[in-house]
PDB file of C-alpha atoms in Angstrom:
ATOM      1  CA  UNK H   1     -94.710   9.665 -57.362  1.00  0.00           C
ATOM      2  CA  UNK H   2     -92.407  10.220 -60.327  1.00  0.00           C
ATOM      3  CA  UNK H   3     -89.300  12.384 -60.078  1.00  0.00           C
ATOM      4  CA  UNK H   4     -90.889  15.174 -62.116  1.00  0.00           C
ATOM      5  CA  UNK H   5     -93.954  15.108 -59.831  1.00  0.00           C
ATOM      6  CA  UNK H   6     -91.763  15.243 -56.722  1.00  0.00           C
ATOM      7  CA  UNK H   7     -89.893  18.200 -58.201  1.00  0.00           C
ATOM      8  CA  UNK H   8     -93.127  20.063 -58.987  1.00  0.00           C
ATOM      9  CA  UNK H   9     -94.647  19.362 -55.563  1.00  0.00           C
ATOM     10  CA  UNK H  10     -91.439  20.355 -53.776  1.00  0.00           C
ATOM     11  CA  UNK H  11     -91.289  23.573 -55.767  1.00  0.00           C
ATOM     12  CA  UNK H  12     -94.930  24.341 -54.955  1.00  0.00           C
ATOM     13  CA  UNK H  13     -94.236  23.938 -51.236  1.00  0.00           C
ATOM     14  CA  UNK H  14     -91.071  26.011 -51.342  1.00  0.00           C
ATOM     15  CA  UNK H  15     -92.659  28.818 -53.373  1.00  0.00           C
ATOM     16  CA  UNK H  16     -95.449  29.032 -50.786  1.00  0.00           C
ATOM     17  CA  UNK H  17     -93.000  28.991 -47.884  1.00  0.00           C
ATOM     18  CA  UNK H  18     -90.105  31.051 -49.261  1.00  0.00           C
ATOM     19  CA  UNK H  19     -91.149  32.725 -52.504  1.00  0.00           C
ATOM     20  CA  UNK H  20     -89.323  32.476 -55.821  1.00  0.00           C
ATOM     21  CA  UNK H  21     -86.110  34.221 -54.780  1.00  0.00           C
ATOM     22  CA  UNK H  22     -85.820  32.111 -51.625  1.00  0.00           C
ATOM     23  CA  UNK H  23     -86.336  28.871 -53.531  1.00  0.00           C
ATOM     24  CA  UNK H  24     -83.021  27.599 -54.831  1.00  0.00           C
ATOM     25  CA  UNK H  25     -82.585  24.671 -57.221  1.00  0.00           C
ATOM     26  CA  UNK H  26     -80.580  22.940 -54.479  1.00  0.00           C
ATOM     27  CA  UNK H  27     -83.456  23.300 -51.980  1.00  0.00           C
ATOM     28  CA  UNK H  28     -85.894  21.927 -54.563  1.00  0.00           C
ATOM     29  CA  UNK H  29     -83.635  18.951 -55.271  1.00  0.00           C
ATOM     30  CA  UNK H  30     -83.133  18.224 -51.576  1.00  0.00           C
ATOM     31  CA  UNK H  31     -86.836  18.346 -50.778  1.00  0.00           C
ATOM     32  CA  UNK H  32     -87.703  16.235 -53.812  1.00  0.00           C
ATOM     33  CA  UNK H  33     -84.926  13.752 -53.160  1.00  0.00           C
ATOM     34  CA  UNK H  34     -83.706  14.274 -56.719  1.00  0.00           C
ATOM     35  CA  UNK H  35     -80.316  15.039 -58.147  1.00  0.00           C
ATOM     36  CA  UNK H  36     -79.364  17.984 -60.307  1.00  0.00           C
ATOM     37  CA  UNK H  37     -79.274  15.756 -63.386  1.00  0.00           C
ATOM     38  CA  UNK H  38     -82.840  14.597 -62.764  1.00  0.00           C
ATOM     39  CA  UNK H  39     -84.070  18.149 -62.360  1.00  0.00           C
ATOM     40  CA  UNK H  40     -82.477  19.319 -65.592  1.00  0.00           C
ATOM     41  CA  UNK H  41     -83.616  16.172 -67.384  1.00  0.00           C
ATOM     42  CA  UNK H  42     -87.262  17.081 -66.699  1.00  0.00           C
ATOM     43  CA  UNK H  43     -87.089  20.884 -66.676  1.00  0.00           C
ATOM     44  CA  UNK H  44     -84.986  23.476 -68.522  1.00  0.00           C
ATOM     45  CA  UNK H  45     -84.184  25.226 -65.231  1.00  0.00           C
ATOM     46  CA  UNK H  46     -85.676  26.877 -62.176  1.00  0.00           C
ATOM     47  CA  UNK H  47     -88.009  29.195 -64.169  1.00  0.00           C
ATOM     48  CA  UNK H  48     -89.449  26.242 -66.122  1.00  0.00           C
ATOM     49  CA  UNK H  49     -89.987  24.215 -62.949  1.00  0.00           C
ATOM     50  CA  UNK H  50     -91.443  27.218 -61.114  1.00  0.00           C
ATOM     51  CA  UNK H  51     -93.882  27.791 -63.977  1.00  0.00           C
ATOM     52  CA  UNK H  52     -95.065  24.164 -63.774  1.00  0.00           C
ATOM     53  CA  UNK H  53     -95.485  24.529 -59.997  1.00  0.00           C
ATOM     54  CA  UNK H  54     -97.329  27.862 -60.248  1.00  0.00           C
ATOM     55  CA  UNK H  55     -99.655  26.470 -62.910  1.00  0.00           C
ATOM     56  CA  UNK H  56    -100.426  23.438 -60.766  1.00  0.00           C
ATOM     57  CA  UNK H  57    -101.135  25.616 -57.732  1.00  0.00           C
ATOM     58  CA  UNK H  58    -103.380  27.918 -59.770  1.00  0.00           C
ATOM     59  CA  UNK H  59    -105.291  24.984 -61.255  1.00  0.00           C
ATOM     60  CA  UNK H  60    -105.785  23.486 -57.810  1.00  0.00           C
ATOM     61  CA  UNK H  61    -106.995  26.799 -56.397  1.00  0.00           C
ATOM     62  CA  UNK H  62    -109.530  27.196 -59.219  1.00  0.00           C
ATOM     63  CA  UNK H  63    -110.748  23.605 -58.820  1.00  0.00           C
ATOM     64  CA  UNK H  64    -111.272  24.044 -55.062  1.00  0.00           C
ATOM     65  CA  UNK H  65    -113.177  27.284 -55.616  1.00  0.00           C
ATOM     66  CA  UNK H  66    -115.304  25.716 -58.337  1.00  0.00           C
ATOM     67  CA  UNK H  67    -116.497  23.060 -55.870  1.00  0.00           C
ATOM     68  CA  UNK H  68    -118.368  25.763 -53.958  1.00  0.00           C
ATOM     69  CA  UNK H  69    -119.255  27.902 -56.970  1.00  0.00           C
ATOM     70  CA  UNK H  70    -120.968  25.082 -58.866  1.00  0.00           C
ATOM     71  CA  UNK H  71    -122.781  23.621 -55.855  1.00  0.00           C
ATOM     72  CA  UNK H  72    -126.532  24.031 -55.531  1.00  0.00           C
ATOM     73  CA  UNK H  73    -127.845  27.044 -53.657  1.00  0.00           C
ATOM     74  CA  UNK H  74    -128.336  30.750 -53.991  1.00  0.00           C
ATOM     75  CA  UNK H  75    -125.543  33.021 -55.129  1.00  0.00           C
ATOM     76  CA  UNK H  76    -124.995  34.175 -51.559  1.00  0.00           C
ATOM     77  CA  UNK H  77    -124.935  30.598 -50.233  1.00  0.00           C
ATOM     78  CA  UNK H  78    -122.316  29.532 -52.772  1.00  0.00           C
ATOM     79  CA  UNK H  79    -120.109  32.583 -52.151  1.00  0.00           C
ATOM     80  CA  UNK H  80    -120.481  32.081 -48.402  1.00  0.00           C
ATOM     81  CA  UNK H  81    -119.381  28.445 -48.757  1.00  0.00           C
ATOM     82  CA  UNK H  82    -116.358  29.591 -50.761  1.00  0.00           C
ATOM     83  CA  UNK H  83    -115.354  32.259 -48.233  1.00  0.00           C
ATOM     84  CA  UNK H  84    -115.867  30.002 -45.201  1.00  0.00           C
ATOM     85  CA  UNK H  85    -114.163  26.895 -46.548  1.00  0.00           C
ATOM     86  CA  UNK H  86    -111.196  25.549 -44.613  1.00  0.00           C
ATOM     87  CA  UNK H  87    -107.909  27.293 -45.465  1.00  0.00           C
ATOM     88  CA  UNK H  88    -104.392  27.441 -44.090  1.00  0.00           C
ATOM     89  CA  UNK H  89    -104.877  31.134 -43.338  1.00  0.00           C
ATOM     90  CA  UNK H  90    -101.566  31.806 -41.624  1.00  0.00           C
ATOM     91  CA  UNK H  91     -99.619  30.482 -44.609  1.00  0.00           C
ATOM     92  CA  UNK H  92    -101.535  32.863 -46.872  1.00  0.00           C
ATOM     93  CA  UNK H  93    -102.926  32.277 -50.328  1.00  0.00           C
ATOM     94  CA  UNK H  94    -100.440  30.238 -52.378  1.00  0.00           C
ATOM     95  CA  UNK H  95    -101.251  32.279 -55.494  1.00  0.00           C
ATOM     96  CA  UNK H  96    -101.727  35.624 -53.774  1.00  0.00           C
ATOM     97  CA  UNK H  97     -98.360  35.365 -52.028  1.00  0.00           C
ATOM     98  CA  UNK H  98     -96.680  35.235 -55.433  1.00  0.00           C
ATOM     99  CA  UNK H  99     -97.827  38.822 -56.095  1.00  0.00           C
ATOM    100  CA  UNK H 100     -95.418  39.926 -53.373  1.00  0.00           C
ATOM    101  CA  UNK H 101     -92.487  38.315 -55.156  1.00  0.00           C
ATOM    102  CA  UNK H 102     -90.798  40.928 -57.392  1.00  0.00           C
ATOM    103  CA  UNK H 103     -89.156  38.322 -59.634  1.00  0.00           C
ATOM    104  CA  UNK H 104     -92.455  36.571 -60.341  1.00  0.00           C
ATOM    105  CA  UNK H 105     -94.213  39.862 -61.032  1.00  0.00           C
ATOM    106  CA  UNK H 106     -91.388  41.061 -63.311  1.00  0.00           C
ATOM    107  CA  UNK H 107     -91.534  37.880 -65.422  1.00  0.00           C
ATOM    108  CA  UNK H 108     -94.594  37.839 -67.676  1.00  0.00           C
ATOM    109  CA  UNK H 109     -94.422  34.067 -68.078  1.00  0.00           C
ATOM    110  CA  UNK H 110     -94.330  33.341 -64.341  1.00  0.00           C
ATOM    111  CA  UNK H 111     -96.892  36.052 -63.637  1.00  0.00           C
ATOM    112  CA  UNK H 112     -99.273  34.666 -66.285  1.00  0.00           C
ATOM    113  CA  UNK H 113    -100.933  31.943 -64.167  1.00  0.00           C
ATOM    114  CA  UNK H 114    -101.285  34.410 -61.272  1.00  0.00           C
ATOM    115  CA  UNK H 115    -103.032  36.984 -63.484  1.00  0.00           C
ATOM    116  CA  UNK H 116    -105.203  34.296 -65.084  1.00  0.00           C
ATOM    117  CA  UNK H 117    -106.257  32.925 -61.699  1.00  0.00           C
ATOM    118  CA  UNK H 118    -107.309  36.274 -60.274  1.00  0.00           C
ATOM    119  CA  UNK H 119    -109.048  37.226 -63.536  1.00  0.00           C
ATOM    120  CA  UNK H 120    -110.894  33.908 -63.433  1.00  0.00           C
ATOM    121  CA  UNK H 121    -111.832  34.327 -59.763  1.00  0.00           C
ATOM    122  CA  UNK H 122    -113.186  37.847 -60.222  1.00  0.00           C
ATOM    123  CA  UNK H 123    -115.049  36.781 -63.357  1.00  0.00           C
ATOM    124  CA  UNK H 124    -116.525  33.690 -61.740  1.00  0.00           C
ATOM    125  CA  UNK H 125    -117.659  35.639 -58.674  1.00  0.00           C
ATOM    126  CA  UNK H 126    -119.107  38.387 -60.882  1.00  0.00           C
ATOM    127  CA  UNK H 127    -121.027  35.757 -62.852  1.00  0.00           C
ATOM    128  CA  UNK H 128    -122.488  34.242 -59.694  1.00  0.00           C
ATOM    129  CA  UNK H 129    -123.428  37.670 -58.366  1.00  0.00           C
ATOM    130  CA  UNK H 130    -125.042  38.623 -61.695  1.00  0.00           C
ATOM    131  CA  UNK H 131    -126.950  35.346 -61.682  1.00  0.00           C
ATOM    132  CA  UNK H 132    -128.182  36.068 -58.149  1.00  0.00           C
ATOM    133  CA  UNK H 133    -129.188  39.586 -59.137  1.00  0.00           C
ATOM    134  CA  UNK H 134    -130.988  38.325 -62.252  1.00  0.00           C
ATOM    135  CA  UNK H 135    -132.862  35.682 -60.226  1.00  0.00           C
ATOM    136  CA  UNK H 136    -134.003  38.328 -57.765  1.00  0.00           C
ATOM    137  CA  UNK H 137    -131.857  37.011 -54.902  1.00  0.00           C
ATOM    138  CA  UNK H 138    -129.739  40.155 -54.757  1.00  0.00           C
ATOM    139  CA  UNK H 139    -130.491  43.866 -55.031  1.00  0.00           C
ATOM    140  CA  UNK H 140    -130.882  44.987 -58.652  1.00  0.00           C
ATOM    141  CA  UNK H 141    -128.471  47.898 -57.997  1.00  0.00           C
ATOM    142  CA  UNK H 142    -125.590  45.553 -57.110  1.00  0.00           C
ATOM    143  CA  UNK H 143    -122.596  45.885 -59.454  1.00  0.00           C
ATOM    144  CA  UNK H 144    -121.361  42.285 -59.905  1.00  0.00           C
ATOM    145  CA  UNK H 145    -117.889  43.156 -61.257  1.00  0.00           C
ATOM    146  CA  UNK H 146    -117.110  45.751 -58.574  1.00  0.00           C
ATOM    147  CA  UNK H 147    -118.487  43.517 -55.832  1.00  0.00           C
ATOM    148  CA  UNK H 148    -116.466  40.532 -57.074  1.00  0.00           C
ATOM    149  CA  UNK H 149    -113.291  42.632 -57.000  1.00  0.00           C
ATOM    150  CA  UNK H 150    -114.121  43.748 -53.455  1.00  0.00           C
ATOM    151  CA  UNK H 151    -114.646  40.132 -52.332  1.00  0.00           C
ATOM    152  CA  UNK H 152    -111.271  39.066 -53.757  1.00  0.00           C
ATOM    153  CA  UNK H 153    -109.557  42.117 -52.235  1.00  0.00           C
ATOM    154  CA  UNK H 154    -111.045  41.409 -48.802  1.00  0.00           C
ATOM    155  CA  UNK H 155    -110.032  37.757 -48.991  1.00  0.00           C
ATOM    156  CA  UNK H 156    -106.442  38.532 -50.000  1.00  0.00           C
ATOM    157  CA  UNK H 157    -106.227  41.390 -47.496  1.00  0.00           C
ATOM    158  CA  UNK H 158    -107.558  39.078 -44.801  1.00  0.00           C
ATOM    159  CA  UNK H 159    -104.664  36.718 -45.407  1.00  0.00           C
ATOM    160  CA  UNK H 160    -102.181  39.581 -45.027  1.00  0.00           C
ATOM    161  CA  UNK H 161    -103.789  40.869 -41.833  1.00  0.00           C
ATOM    162  CA  UNK H 162    -103.834  37.367 -40.347  1.00  0.00           C
ATOM    163  CA  UNK H 163    -100.180  36.743 -41.191  1.00  0.00           C
ATOM    164  CA  UNK H 164     -99.182  40.119 -39.736  1.00  0.00           C
ATOM    165  CA  UNK H 165    -101.076  39.422 -36.504  1.00  0.00           C
ATOM    166  CA  UNK H 166    -100.059  35.739 -36.326  1.00  0.00           C
ATOM    167  CA  UNK H 167    -103.751  35.025 -35.793  1.00  0.00           C
ATOM    168  CA  UNK H 168    -106.646  33.845 -37.951  1.00  0.00           C
ATOM    169  CA  UNK H 169    -108.948  36.337 -36.221  1.00  0.00           C
ATOM    170  CA  UNK H 170    -108.353  39.268 -38.636  1.00  0.00           C
ATOM    171  CA  UNK H 171    -109.067  36.949 -41.578  1.00  0.00           C
ATOM    172  CA  UNK H 172    -112.276  35.738 -39.955  1.00  0.00           C
ATOM    173  CA  UNK H 173    -113.321  39.326 -39.234  1.00  0.00           C
ATOM    174  CA  UNK H 174    -112.647  40.364 -42.842  1.00  0.00           C
ATOM    175  CA  UNK H 175    -114.647  37.451 -44.220  1.00  0.00           C
ATOM    176  CA  UNK H 176    -117.452  38.095 -41.727  1.00  0.00           C
ATOM    177  CA  UNK H 177    -117.478  41.753 -42.724  1.00  0.00           C
ATOM    178  CA  UNK H 178    -117.739  41.099 -46.451  1.00  0.00           C
ATOM    179  CA  UNK H 179    -120.437  38.481 -45.856  1.00  0.00           C
ATOM    180  CA  UNK H 180    -122.371  41.066 -43.826  1.00  0.00           C
ATOM    181  CA  UNK H 181    -122.061  43.545 -46.676  1.00  0.00           C
ATOM    182  CA  UNK H 182    -123.211  40.948 -49.192  1.00  0.00           C
ATOM    183  CA  UNK H 183    -126.153  39.997 -46.976  1.00  0.00           C
ATOM    184  CA  UNK H 184    -127.141  43.663 -47.021  1.00  0.00           C
ATOM    185  CA  UNK H 185    -127.681  43.259 -50.761  1.00  0.00           C
ATOM    186  CA  UNK H 186    -129.949  40.255 -50.387  1.00  0.00           C
ATOM    187  CA  UNK H 187    -133.310  41.090 -51.920  1.00  0.00           C
ATOM    188  CA  UNK H 188    -136.217  41.075 -49.536  1.00  0.00           C
ATOM    189  CA  UNK H 189    -138.939  38.731 -50.583  1.00  0.00           C
TER     190      UNK H 189
END
């Protein structure tokens, strides 16, 4: 792995563990096994490196979600696969956790990939739900955009509840609850 890749990966890990404020250039360099000169050779500074790390994390999150979203199956089957996929629940969502970081949220450039990822996720879910509604799999009265926002909110809230309880159980209950609500919208054939 190149020095710039080690720096990006180390920053990704530290942002997930400590947030932006808690991630110092020195900690990044130590974890990456890179010197200060190497860091500043590849990146203009901590904000530039953090942006590269946040973008990479967001791209990875979208790619993982797309695996379930583009798989064969009904809309409900694909959303179920997405919600039930393996996750490191107690660490929280690597993108969602950034919303709790005031410095990331105050910086439009750093916040950009976070906003784009959640916009994409809500839009992709809404598209799948609309497709399911249009194919007669889901109740015609279902509002795809509102339902997609609710799914994302439950997922992110589930992470928070699990972290607060130091248990995956609240996350599993939240996901089970939203899946039950979605199943209630399945069209009867």
